[in-house]
Coordinates of C-alpha atoms in Angstrom, one line a residue:
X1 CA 21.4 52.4 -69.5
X2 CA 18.1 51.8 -71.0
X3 CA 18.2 48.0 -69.0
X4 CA 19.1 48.9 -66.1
X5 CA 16.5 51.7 -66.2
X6 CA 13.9 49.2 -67.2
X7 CA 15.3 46.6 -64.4
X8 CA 14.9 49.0 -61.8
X9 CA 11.4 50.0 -63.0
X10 CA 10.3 46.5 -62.9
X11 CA 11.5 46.0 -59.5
X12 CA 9.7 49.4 -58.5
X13 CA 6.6 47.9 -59.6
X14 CA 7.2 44.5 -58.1
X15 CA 7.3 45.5 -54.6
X16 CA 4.7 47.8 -55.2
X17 CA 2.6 44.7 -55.8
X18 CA 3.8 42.5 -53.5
X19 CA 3.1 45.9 -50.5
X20 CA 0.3 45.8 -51.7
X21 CA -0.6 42.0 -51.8
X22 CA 0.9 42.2 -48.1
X23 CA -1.8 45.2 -47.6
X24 CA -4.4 42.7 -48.8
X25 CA -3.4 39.7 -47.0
X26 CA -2.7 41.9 -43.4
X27 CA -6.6 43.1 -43.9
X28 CA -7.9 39.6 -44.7
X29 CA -6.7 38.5 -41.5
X30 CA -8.3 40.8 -39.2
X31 CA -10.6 39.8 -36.8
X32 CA -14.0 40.6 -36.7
X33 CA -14.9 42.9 -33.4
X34 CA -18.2 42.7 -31.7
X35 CA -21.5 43.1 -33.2
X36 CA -23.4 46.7 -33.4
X37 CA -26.2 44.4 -30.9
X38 CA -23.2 44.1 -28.9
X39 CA -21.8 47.3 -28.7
X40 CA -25.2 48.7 -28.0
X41 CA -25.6 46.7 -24.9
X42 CA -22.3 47.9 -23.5
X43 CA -23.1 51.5 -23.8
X44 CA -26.4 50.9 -22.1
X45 CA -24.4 49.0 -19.0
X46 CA -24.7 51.0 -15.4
X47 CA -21.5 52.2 -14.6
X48 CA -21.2 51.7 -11.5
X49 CA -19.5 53.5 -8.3
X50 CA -17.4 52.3 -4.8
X51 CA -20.3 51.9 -3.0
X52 CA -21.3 48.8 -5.0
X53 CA -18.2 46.8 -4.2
X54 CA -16.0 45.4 -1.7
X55 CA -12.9 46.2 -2.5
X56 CA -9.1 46.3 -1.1
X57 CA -5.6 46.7 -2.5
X58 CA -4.0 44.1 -4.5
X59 CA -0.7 42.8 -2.8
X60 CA 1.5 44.8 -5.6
X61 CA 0.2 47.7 -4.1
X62 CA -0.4 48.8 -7.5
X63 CA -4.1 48.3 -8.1
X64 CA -7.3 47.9 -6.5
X65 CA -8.9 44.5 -6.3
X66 CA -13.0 43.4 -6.6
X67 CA -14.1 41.3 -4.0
X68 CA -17.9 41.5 -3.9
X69 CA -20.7 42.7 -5.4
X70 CA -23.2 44.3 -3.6
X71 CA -25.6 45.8 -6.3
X72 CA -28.5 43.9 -8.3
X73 CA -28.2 45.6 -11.6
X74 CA -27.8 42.9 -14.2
X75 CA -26.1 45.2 -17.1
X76 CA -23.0 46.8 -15.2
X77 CA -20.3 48.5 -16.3
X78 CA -16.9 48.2 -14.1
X79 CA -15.3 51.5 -13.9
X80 CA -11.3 51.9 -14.0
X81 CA -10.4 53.6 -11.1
X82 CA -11.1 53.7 -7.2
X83 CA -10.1 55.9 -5.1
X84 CA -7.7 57.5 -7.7
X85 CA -6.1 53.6 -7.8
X86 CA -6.8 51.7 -11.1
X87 CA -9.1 48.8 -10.9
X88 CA -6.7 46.0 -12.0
X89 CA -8.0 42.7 -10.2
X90 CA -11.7 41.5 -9.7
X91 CA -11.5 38.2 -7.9
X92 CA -13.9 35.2 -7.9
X93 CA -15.4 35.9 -5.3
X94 CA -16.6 38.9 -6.6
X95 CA -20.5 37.7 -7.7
X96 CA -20.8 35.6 -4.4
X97 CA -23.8 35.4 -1.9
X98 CA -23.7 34.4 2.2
X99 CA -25.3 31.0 0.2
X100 CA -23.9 31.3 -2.7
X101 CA -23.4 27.0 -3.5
X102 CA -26.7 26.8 -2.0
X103 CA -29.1 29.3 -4.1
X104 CA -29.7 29.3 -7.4
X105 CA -31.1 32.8 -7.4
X106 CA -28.0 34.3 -7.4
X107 CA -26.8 37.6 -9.0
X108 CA -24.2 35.8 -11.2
X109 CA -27.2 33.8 -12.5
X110 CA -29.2 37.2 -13.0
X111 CA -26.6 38.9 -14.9
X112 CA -26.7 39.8 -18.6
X113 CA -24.1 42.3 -19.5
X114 CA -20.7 43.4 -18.0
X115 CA -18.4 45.4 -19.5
X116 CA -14.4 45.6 -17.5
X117 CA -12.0 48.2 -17.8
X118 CA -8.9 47.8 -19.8
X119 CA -6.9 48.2 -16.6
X120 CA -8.3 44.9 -15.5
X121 CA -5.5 42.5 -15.8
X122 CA -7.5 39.5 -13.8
X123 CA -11.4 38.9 -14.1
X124 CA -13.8 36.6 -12.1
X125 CA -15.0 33.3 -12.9
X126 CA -18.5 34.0 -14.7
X127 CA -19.2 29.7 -14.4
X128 CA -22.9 29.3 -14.7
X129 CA -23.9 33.2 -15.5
X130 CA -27.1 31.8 -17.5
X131 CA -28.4 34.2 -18.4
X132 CA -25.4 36.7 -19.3
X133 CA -25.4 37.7 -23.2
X134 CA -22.5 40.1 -23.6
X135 CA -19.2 40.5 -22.1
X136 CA -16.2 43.2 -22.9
X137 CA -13.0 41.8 -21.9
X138 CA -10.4 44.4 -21.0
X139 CA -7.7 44.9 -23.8
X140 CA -4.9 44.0 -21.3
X141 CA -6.1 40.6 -20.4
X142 CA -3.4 37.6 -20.5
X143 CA -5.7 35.1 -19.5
X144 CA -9.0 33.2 -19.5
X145 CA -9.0 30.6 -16.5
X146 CA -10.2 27.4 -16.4
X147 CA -13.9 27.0 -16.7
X148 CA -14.2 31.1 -16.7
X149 CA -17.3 30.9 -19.1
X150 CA -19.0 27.5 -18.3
X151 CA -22.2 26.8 -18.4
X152 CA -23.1 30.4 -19.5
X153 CA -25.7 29.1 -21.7
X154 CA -27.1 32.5 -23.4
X155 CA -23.7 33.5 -24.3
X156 CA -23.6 33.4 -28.2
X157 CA -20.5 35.3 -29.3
X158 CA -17.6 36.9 -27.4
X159 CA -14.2 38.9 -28.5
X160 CA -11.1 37.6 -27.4
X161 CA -8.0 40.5 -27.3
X162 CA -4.9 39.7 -29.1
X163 CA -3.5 40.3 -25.5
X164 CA -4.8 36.7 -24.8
X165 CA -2.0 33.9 -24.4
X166 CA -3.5 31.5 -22.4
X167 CA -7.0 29.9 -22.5
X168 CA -7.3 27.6 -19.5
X169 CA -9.6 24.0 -20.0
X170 CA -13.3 24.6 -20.3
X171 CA -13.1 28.4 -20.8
X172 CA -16.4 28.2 -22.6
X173 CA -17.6 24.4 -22.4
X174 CA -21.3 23.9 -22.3
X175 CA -21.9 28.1 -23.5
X176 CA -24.7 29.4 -25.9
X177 CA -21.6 30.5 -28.6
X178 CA -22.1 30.2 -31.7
X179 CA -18.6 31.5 -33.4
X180 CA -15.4 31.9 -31.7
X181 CA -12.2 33.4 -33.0
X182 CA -8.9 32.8 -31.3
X183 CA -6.1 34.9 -31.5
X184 CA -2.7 33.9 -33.1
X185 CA -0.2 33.1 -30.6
X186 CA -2.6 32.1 -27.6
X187 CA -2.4 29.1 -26.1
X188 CA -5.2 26.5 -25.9
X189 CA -5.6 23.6 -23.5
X190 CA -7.9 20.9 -23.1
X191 CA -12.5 20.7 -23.8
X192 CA -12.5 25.1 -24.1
X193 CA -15.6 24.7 -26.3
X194 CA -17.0 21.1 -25.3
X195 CA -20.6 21.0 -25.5
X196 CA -21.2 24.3 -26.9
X197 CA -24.1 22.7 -29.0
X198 CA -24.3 25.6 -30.9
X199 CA -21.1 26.2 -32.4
X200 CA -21.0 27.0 -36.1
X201 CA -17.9 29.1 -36.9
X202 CA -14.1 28.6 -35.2
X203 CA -10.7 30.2 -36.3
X204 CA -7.7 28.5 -34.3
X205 CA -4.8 30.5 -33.9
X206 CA -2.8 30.5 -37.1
X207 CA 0.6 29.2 -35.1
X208 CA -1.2 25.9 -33.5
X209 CA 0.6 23.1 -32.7
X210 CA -1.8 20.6 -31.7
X211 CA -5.9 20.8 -30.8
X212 CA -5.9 19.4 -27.6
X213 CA -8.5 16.6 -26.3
X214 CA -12.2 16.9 -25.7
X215 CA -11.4 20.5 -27.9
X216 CA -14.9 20.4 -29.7
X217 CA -16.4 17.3 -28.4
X218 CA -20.2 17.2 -28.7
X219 CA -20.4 20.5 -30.6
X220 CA -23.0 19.1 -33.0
X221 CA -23.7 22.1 -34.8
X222 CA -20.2 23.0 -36.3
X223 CA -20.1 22.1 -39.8
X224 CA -16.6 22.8 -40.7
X225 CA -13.3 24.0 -39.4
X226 CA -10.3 24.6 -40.8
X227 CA -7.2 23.3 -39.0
X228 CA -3.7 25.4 -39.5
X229 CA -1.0 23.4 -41.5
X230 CA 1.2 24.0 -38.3
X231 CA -0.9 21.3 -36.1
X232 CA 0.7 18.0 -36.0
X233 CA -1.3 16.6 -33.0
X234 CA -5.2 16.0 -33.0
X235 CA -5.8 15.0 -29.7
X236 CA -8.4 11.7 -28.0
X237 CA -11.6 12.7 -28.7
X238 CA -10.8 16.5 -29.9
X239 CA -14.0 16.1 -32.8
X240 CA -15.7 13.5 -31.0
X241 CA -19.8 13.6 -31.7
X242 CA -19.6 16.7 -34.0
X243 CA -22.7 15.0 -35.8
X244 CA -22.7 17.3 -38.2
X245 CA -19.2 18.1 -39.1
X246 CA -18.9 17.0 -42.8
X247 CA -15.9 19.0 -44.4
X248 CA -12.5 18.0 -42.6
X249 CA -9.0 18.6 -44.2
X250 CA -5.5 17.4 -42.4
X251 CA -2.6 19.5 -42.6
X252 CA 0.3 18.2 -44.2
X253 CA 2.3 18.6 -41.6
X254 CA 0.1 16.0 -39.0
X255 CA 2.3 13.7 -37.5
X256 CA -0.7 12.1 -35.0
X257 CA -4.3 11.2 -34.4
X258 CA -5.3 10.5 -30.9
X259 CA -8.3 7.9 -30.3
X260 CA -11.9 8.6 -30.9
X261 CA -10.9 12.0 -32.4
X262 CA -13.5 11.6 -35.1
X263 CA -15.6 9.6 -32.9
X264 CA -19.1 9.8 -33.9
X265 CA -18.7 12.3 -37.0
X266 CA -21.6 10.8 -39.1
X267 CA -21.5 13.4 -41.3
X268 CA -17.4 12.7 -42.7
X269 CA -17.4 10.4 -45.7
X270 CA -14.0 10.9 -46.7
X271 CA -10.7 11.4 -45.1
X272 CA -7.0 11.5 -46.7
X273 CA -4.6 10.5 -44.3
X274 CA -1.4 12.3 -45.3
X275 CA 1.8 10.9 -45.3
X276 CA 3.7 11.4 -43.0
X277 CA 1.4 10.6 -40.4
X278 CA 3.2 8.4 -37.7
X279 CA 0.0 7.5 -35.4
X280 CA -3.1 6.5 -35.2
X281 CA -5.4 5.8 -32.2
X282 CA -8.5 3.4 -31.8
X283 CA -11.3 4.0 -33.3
X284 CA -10.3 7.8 -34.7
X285 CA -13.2 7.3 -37.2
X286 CA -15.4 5.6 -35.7
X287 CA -18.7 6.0 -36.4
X288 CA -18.2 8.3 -39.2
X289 CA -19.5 7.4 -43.1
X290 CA -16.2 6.7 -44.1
X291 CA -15.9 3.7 -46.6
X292 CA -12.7 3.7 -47.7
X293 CA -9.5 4.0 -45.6
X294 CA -6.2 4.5 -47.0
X295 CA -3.2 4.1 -44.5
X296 CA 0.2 5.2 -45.7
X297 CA 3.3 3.5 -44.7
X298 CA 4.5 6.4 -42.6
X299 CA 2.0 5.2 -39.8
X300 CA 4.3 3.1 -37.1
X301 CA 1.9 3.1 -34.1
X302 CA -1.8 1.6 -34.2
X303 CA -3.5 2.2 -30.9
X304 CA -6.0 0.3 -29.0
X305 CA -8.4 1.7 -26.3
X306 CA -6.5 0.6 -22.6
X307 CA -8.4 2.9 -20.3
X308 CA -10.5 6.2 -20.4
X309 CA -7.9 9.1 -20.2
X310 CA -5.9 10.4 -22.7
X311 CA -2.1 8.7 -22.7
X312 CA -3.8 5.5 -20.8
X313 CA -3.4 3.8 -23.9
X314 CA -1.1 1.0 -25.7
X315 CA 0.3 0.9 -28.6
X316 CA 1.0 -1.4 -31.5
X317 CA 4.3 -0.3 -33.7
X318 CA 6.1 -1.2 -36.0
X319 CA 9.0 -3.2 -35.3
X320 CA 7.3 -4.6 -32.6
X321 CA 6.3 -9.0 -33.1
X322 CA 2.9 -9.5 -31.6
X323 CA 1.8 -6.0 -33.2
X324 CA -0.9 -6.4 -34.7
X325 CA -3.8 -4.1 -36.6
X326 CA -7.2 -2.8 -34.7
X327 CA -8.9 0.3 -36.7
X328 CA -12.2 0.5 -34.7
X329 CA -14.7 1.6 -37.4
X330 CA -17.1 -0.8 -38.7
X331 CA -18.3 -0.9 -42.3
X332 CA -15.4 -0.6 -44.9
X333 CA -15.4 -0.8 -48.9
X334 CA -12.0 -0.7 -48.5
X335 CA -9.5 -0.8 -46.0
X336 CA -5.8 -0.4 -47.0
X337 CA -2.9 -1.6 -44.9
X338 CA 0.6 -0.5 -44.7
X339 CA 3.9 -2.5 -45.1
X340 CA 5.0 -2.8 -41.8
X341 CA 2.4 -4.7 -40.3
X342 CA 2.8 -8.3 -39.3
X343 CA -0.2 -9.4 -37.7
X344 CA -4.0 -9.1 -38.2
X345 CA -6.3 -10.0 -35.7
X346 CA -9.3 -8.3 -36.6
X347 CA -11.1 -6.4 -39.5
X348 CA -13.8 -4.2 -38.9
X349 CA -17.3 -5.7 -39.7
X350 CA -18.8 -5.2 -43.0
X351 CA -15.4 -4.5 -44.7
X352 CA -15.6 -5.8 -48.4
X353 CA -11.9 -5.2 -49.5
X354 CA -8.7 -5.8 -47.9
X355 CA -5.0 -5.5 -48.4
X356 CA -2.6 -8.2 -46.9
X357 CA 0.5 -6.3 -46.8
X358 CA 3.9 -8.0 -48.0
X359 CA 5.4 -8.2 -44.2
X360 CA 2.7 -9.9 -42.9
X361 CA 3.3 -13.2 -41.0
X362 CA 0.3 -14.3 -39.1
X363 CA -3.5 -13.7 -39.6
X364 CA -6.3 -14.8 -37.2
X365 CA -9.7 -13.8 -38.3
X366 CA -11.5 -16.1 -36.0
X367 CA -15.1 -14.6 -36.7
X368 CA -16.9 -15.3 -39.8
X369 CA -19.7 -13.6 -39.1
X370 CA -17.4 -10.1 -39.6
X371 CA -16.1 -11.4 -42.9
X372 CA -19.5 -12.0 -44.3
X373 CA -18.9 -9.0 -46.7
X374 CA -15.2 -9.5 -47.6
X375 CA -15.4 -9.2 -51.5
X376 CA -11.7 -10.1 -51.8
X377 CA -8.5 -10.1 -50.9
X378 CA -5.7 -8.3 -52.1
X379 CA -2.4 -10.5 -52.0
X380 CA 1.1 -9.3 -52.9
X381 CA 2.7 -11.8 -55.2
X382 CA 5.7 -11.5 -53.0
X383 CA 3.9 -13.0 -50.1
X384 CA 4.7 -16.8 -49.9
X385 CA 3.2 -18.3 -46.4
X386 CA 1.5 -17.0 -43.2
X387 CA 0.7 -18.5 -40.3
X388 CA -3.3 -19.1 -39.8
X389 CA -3.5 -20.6 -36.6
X390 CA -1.5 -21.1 -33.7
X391 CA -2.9 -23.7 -32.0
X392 CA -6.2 -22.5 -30.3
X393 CA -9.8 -22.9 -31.7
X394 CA -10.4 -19.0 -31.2
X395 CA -7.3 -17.9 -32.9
X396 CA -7.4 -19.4 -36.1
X397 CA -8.7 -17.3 -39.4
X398 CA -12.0 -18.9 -40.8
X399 CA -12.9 -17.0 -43.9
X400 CA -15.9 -19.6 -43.8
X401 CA -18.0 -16.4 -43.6
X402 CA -16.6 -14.9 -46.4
X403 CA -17.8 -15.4 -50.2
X404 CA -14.1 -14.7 -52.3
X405 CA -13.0 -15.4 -56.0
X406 CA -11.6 -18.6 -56.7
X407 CA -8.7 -17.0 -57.6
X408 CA -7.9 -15.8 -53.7
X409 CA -8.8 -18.8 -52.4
X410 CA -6.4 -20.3 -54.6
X411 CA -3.5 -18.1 -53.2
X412 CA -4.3 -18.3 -49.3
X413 CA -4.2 -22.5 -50.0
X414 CA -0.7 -21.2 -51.2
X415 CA -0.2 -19.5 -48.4
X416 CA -1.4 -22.2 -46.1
X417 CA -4.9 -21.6 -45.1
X418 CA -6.2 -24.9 -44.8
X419 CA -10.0 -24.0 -43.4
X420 CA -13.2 -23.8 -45.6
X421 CA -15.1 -21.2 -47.7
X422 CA -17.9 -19.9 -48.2
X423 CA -19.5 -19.3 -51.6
X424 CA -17.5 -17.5 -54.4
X425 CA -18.6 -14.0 -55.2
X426 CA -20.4 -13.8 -59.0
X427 CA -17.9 -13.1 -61.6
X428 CA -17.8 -9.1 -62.6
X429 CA -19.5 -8.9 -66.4
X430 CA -16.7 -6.8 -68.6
X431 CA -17.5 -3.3 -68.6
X432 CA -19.2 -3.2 -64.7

C-alpha cells in the first residue's frame, strides 16, 4: 500500500511539473503585441463616418465594401459598420486619385496611421504609403497580398494576427521594419522582406518548411535569425547581401541550399553543413569569410549558375560521368570534398588545402594562377590513377602554380601527373 501510495504521489507531482513546464513554455511563445507608441497612435486616429467613402455592397451580399477615399485626414480610423451592414471589404482602389499613377502628392503617400475593423476580412494595397507609421490589421484577416506594404518606408514594426495564413511576395519589401514576427502556421512566399534595410529581429513560423527565395535579400541590418529545425529548403538568394548577418545555424533537418543563398554574407565565418544535406547551389557562400568548408557525403547535387531565375539552373549529381565540382566562393583554408565526386575542374582561388576524394577519376586544374596558395593535397591511399588531361592544352591540370610537399608530388607522379611544379612549401618545424 505504502508503494503504490508513494507511486501515485510521484506521478501527482510529475504532471504537476510537466503542467507547469507546459505553462512556461505556452507563455514563452507568445507574441509580442504592439508598442504603447503604437497603441497611442491608434486611439488618436479619426474615426471616420459614410460621408468619407465610396462605398457599395460586396457581391455576398453580406458586407459593405470601401472603394474610395474622399477625406484628407492622415490618421483614420475605419469604422465597422455602414449603414447597419458590417464593413468587411476595402478594395485597392480605395486610396486612389482622378491621377493617381501620375501625382505623387497623393493621400496614400500622406497617410500615417490607419486603424481597420476586425470585420474587415480584405484590406487595400498600402504600396508606397511613405510616410505611414502605424497600421492595426483586423483580427479576422487571412491574408496579406502581394506587395500590400511595399515601399512603405517609415513603417518600422507591425502585428500580424494569428488569423494570417498567407503572406503573398513582397508584403513588406523595401519597408522602414525593423522586427517582424510571423505567426505559426502562415504561409510565406517569395522576397516578403527584401530590402527592408533595417531589419534587426525576425521569428519565422515555428512549422516552416522552406524560406523561400529573395526572403531577406539585401536586409543588411539583420544580425541573426534563427531558422525552425522543420525547414529543409533555403531557397536562391534567400540571405543574399545580409552584410551583417554573422550568426547562422542549419537545422538538422535541411535537405537543400539553393544558389547565392549566402551570397554576400561577409559577416559568416563559419558554417556546418549537416548531413543529410542532399544539395547545394553555386556559390551559396559566396562572398562570405568562410575558410573552411566541410561537405558531407550526403550532398548528391552541385549546382552551377545556368540563368538568373530560381530552378533555371543545372545540376551536377552524383552518379552522373562528366559531373564534376564548382563551389563558387573564393579564398579557402580548406575545402573538403565528398566521395562521390569524379571530376574536378576547378577550385576556388586562394584555397590552400584540398581533398581528392577516393572516386575521383579525372582532374583538370588548368589555371595556375588559382592554385598559387594550394598548401597540399590530401590523397586517399586507395586512389591509384586519374586522368590529368584529355587531350586539350586548356583542360589539363598544371599545379605549376602551386608550391606542395615533396611528398604529394611524389603521389600525383603515381597517379600520373606528368606536368611541372612549382616550389615545395617549407617543411613544418615540430611543435608549429
Amino acid at each position: 500500500m505504502a508503494i503504490r501510495k508513494f507511486i501515485k504521489i510521484a506521478l501527482i507531482v510529475f504532471f504537476v511539473i510537466m503542467g507547469t513546464a507546459n505553462l512556461f513554455a505556452q507563455e514563452s511563445r507568445l507574441r509580442p503585441r504592439e508598442s504603447e507608441a503604437a497603441l497611442e497612435a491608434f486611439s488618436k486616429a479619426e474615426l471616420l463616418t459614410e460621408d468619407d467613402f465610396e462605398y457599395d455592397l460586396t457581391r455576398d451580399g453580406n458586407g459593405i465594401r470601401l472603394t474610395k477615399y474622399l477625406g484628407n485626414s492622415t490618421c483614420i480610423r475605419i469604422p465597422d459598420e455602414i449603414e447597419e451592414m458590417p464593413v468587411t471589404e476595402i478594395t485597392d482602389t480605395f486610396f486612389e486619385t482622378d491621377n493617381y499613377y501620375y501625382q505623387e502628392d497623393n493621400k496614400k503617400s500622406k497617410l500615417e496611421v490607419i486603424v481597420f475593423p476586425d470585420s474587415v476580412e480584405k484590406i487595400c494595397s498600402l504600396h508606397g504609403a511613405k510616410k505611414l507609421k502605424y497600421v492595426k490589421l483586423p483580427e479576422n484577416l487571412k491574408k496579406i497580398s502581394c506587395g500590400g506594404f511595399n515601399m512603405c518606408y517609415s513603417l518600422e514594426e507591425i502585428y500580424i494576427p494569428d488569423s494570417v495564413k498567407l503572406i503573398e511576395s513582397n508584403a513588406f519589401a523595401c519597408s522602414g521594419l525593423k522586427e517582424i514576427d510571423f505567426p505559426d502556421g502562415a504561409s510565406l512566399e517569395s522576397s516578403i522582406c527584401s530590402g527592408c534595410n533595417q531589419l534587426q529581429k525576425v521569428h519565422l513560423p515555428d512549422n516552416l518548411d522552406a524560406i523561400p527565395y529573395w526572403m531577406f535579400s539585401d536586409c543588411e541590418s539583420l544580425v541573426s535569425i534563427e531558422i525552425p529545425e522543420t525547414v529543409t529548403s533555403i531557397g536562391y538568394s534567400a540571405f543574399n547581401n545580409c552584410k551583417s548577418l554573422f550568426s547562422i545555424v542549419l537545422p538538422q533537418n535541411l535537405r537543400s541550399i539553393e544558389s547565392y543563398a549566402f551570397n554576400g554574407c561577409e559577416s559568416i565565418s563559419e558554417i556546418i553543413i549537416p548531413d543529410g544535406v542532399e544539395e547545394l547551389g553555386y556559390s551559396f557562400i559566396g562572398g562570405t569569410s568562410v575558410k573552411n568548408l566541410y561537405v558531407p557525403d550526403s550532398v548528391i547535387k552541385f549546382g552551377y549558375e545556368d540563368g538568373w531565375e530560381p530552378g533555371d539552373c543545372r545540376y551536377n549529381e552524383r552518379g552522373n560521368e562528366n559531373g564534376h565540382i564548382i563551389i563558387g566562393k573564393s579564398e579557402y583554408e580548406s575545402l573538403r570534398i565528398p566521395d562521390w565526386i569524379t571530376e574536378i575542374k576547378d577550385i576556388p582561388a586562394g584555397t590552400k588545402i584540398i581533398n581528392f576524394p577516393m572516386s575521383l577519376k579525372k582532374c583538370y586544374l588548368s589555371n595556375s594562377s588559382s592554385l598559387e596558395y594550394l598548401e597540399d593535397i590530401i590523397i586517399p591511399d586507395s586512389l591509384r590513377s586519374v586522368k590529368f588531361s584529355d587531350g586539350w592544352y586548356d583542360c589539363s591540370a598544371d599545379f605549376s602554380g602551386a608550391k606542395l610537399p615533396i611528398k604529394t608530388q611524389k603521389r600525383l607522379r603515381e597517379l600520373g601527373y606528368t606536368g611541372s611544379f612549382g616550389g615545395t612549401r617549407p617543411a613544418k618545424k615540430t611543435g608549429q
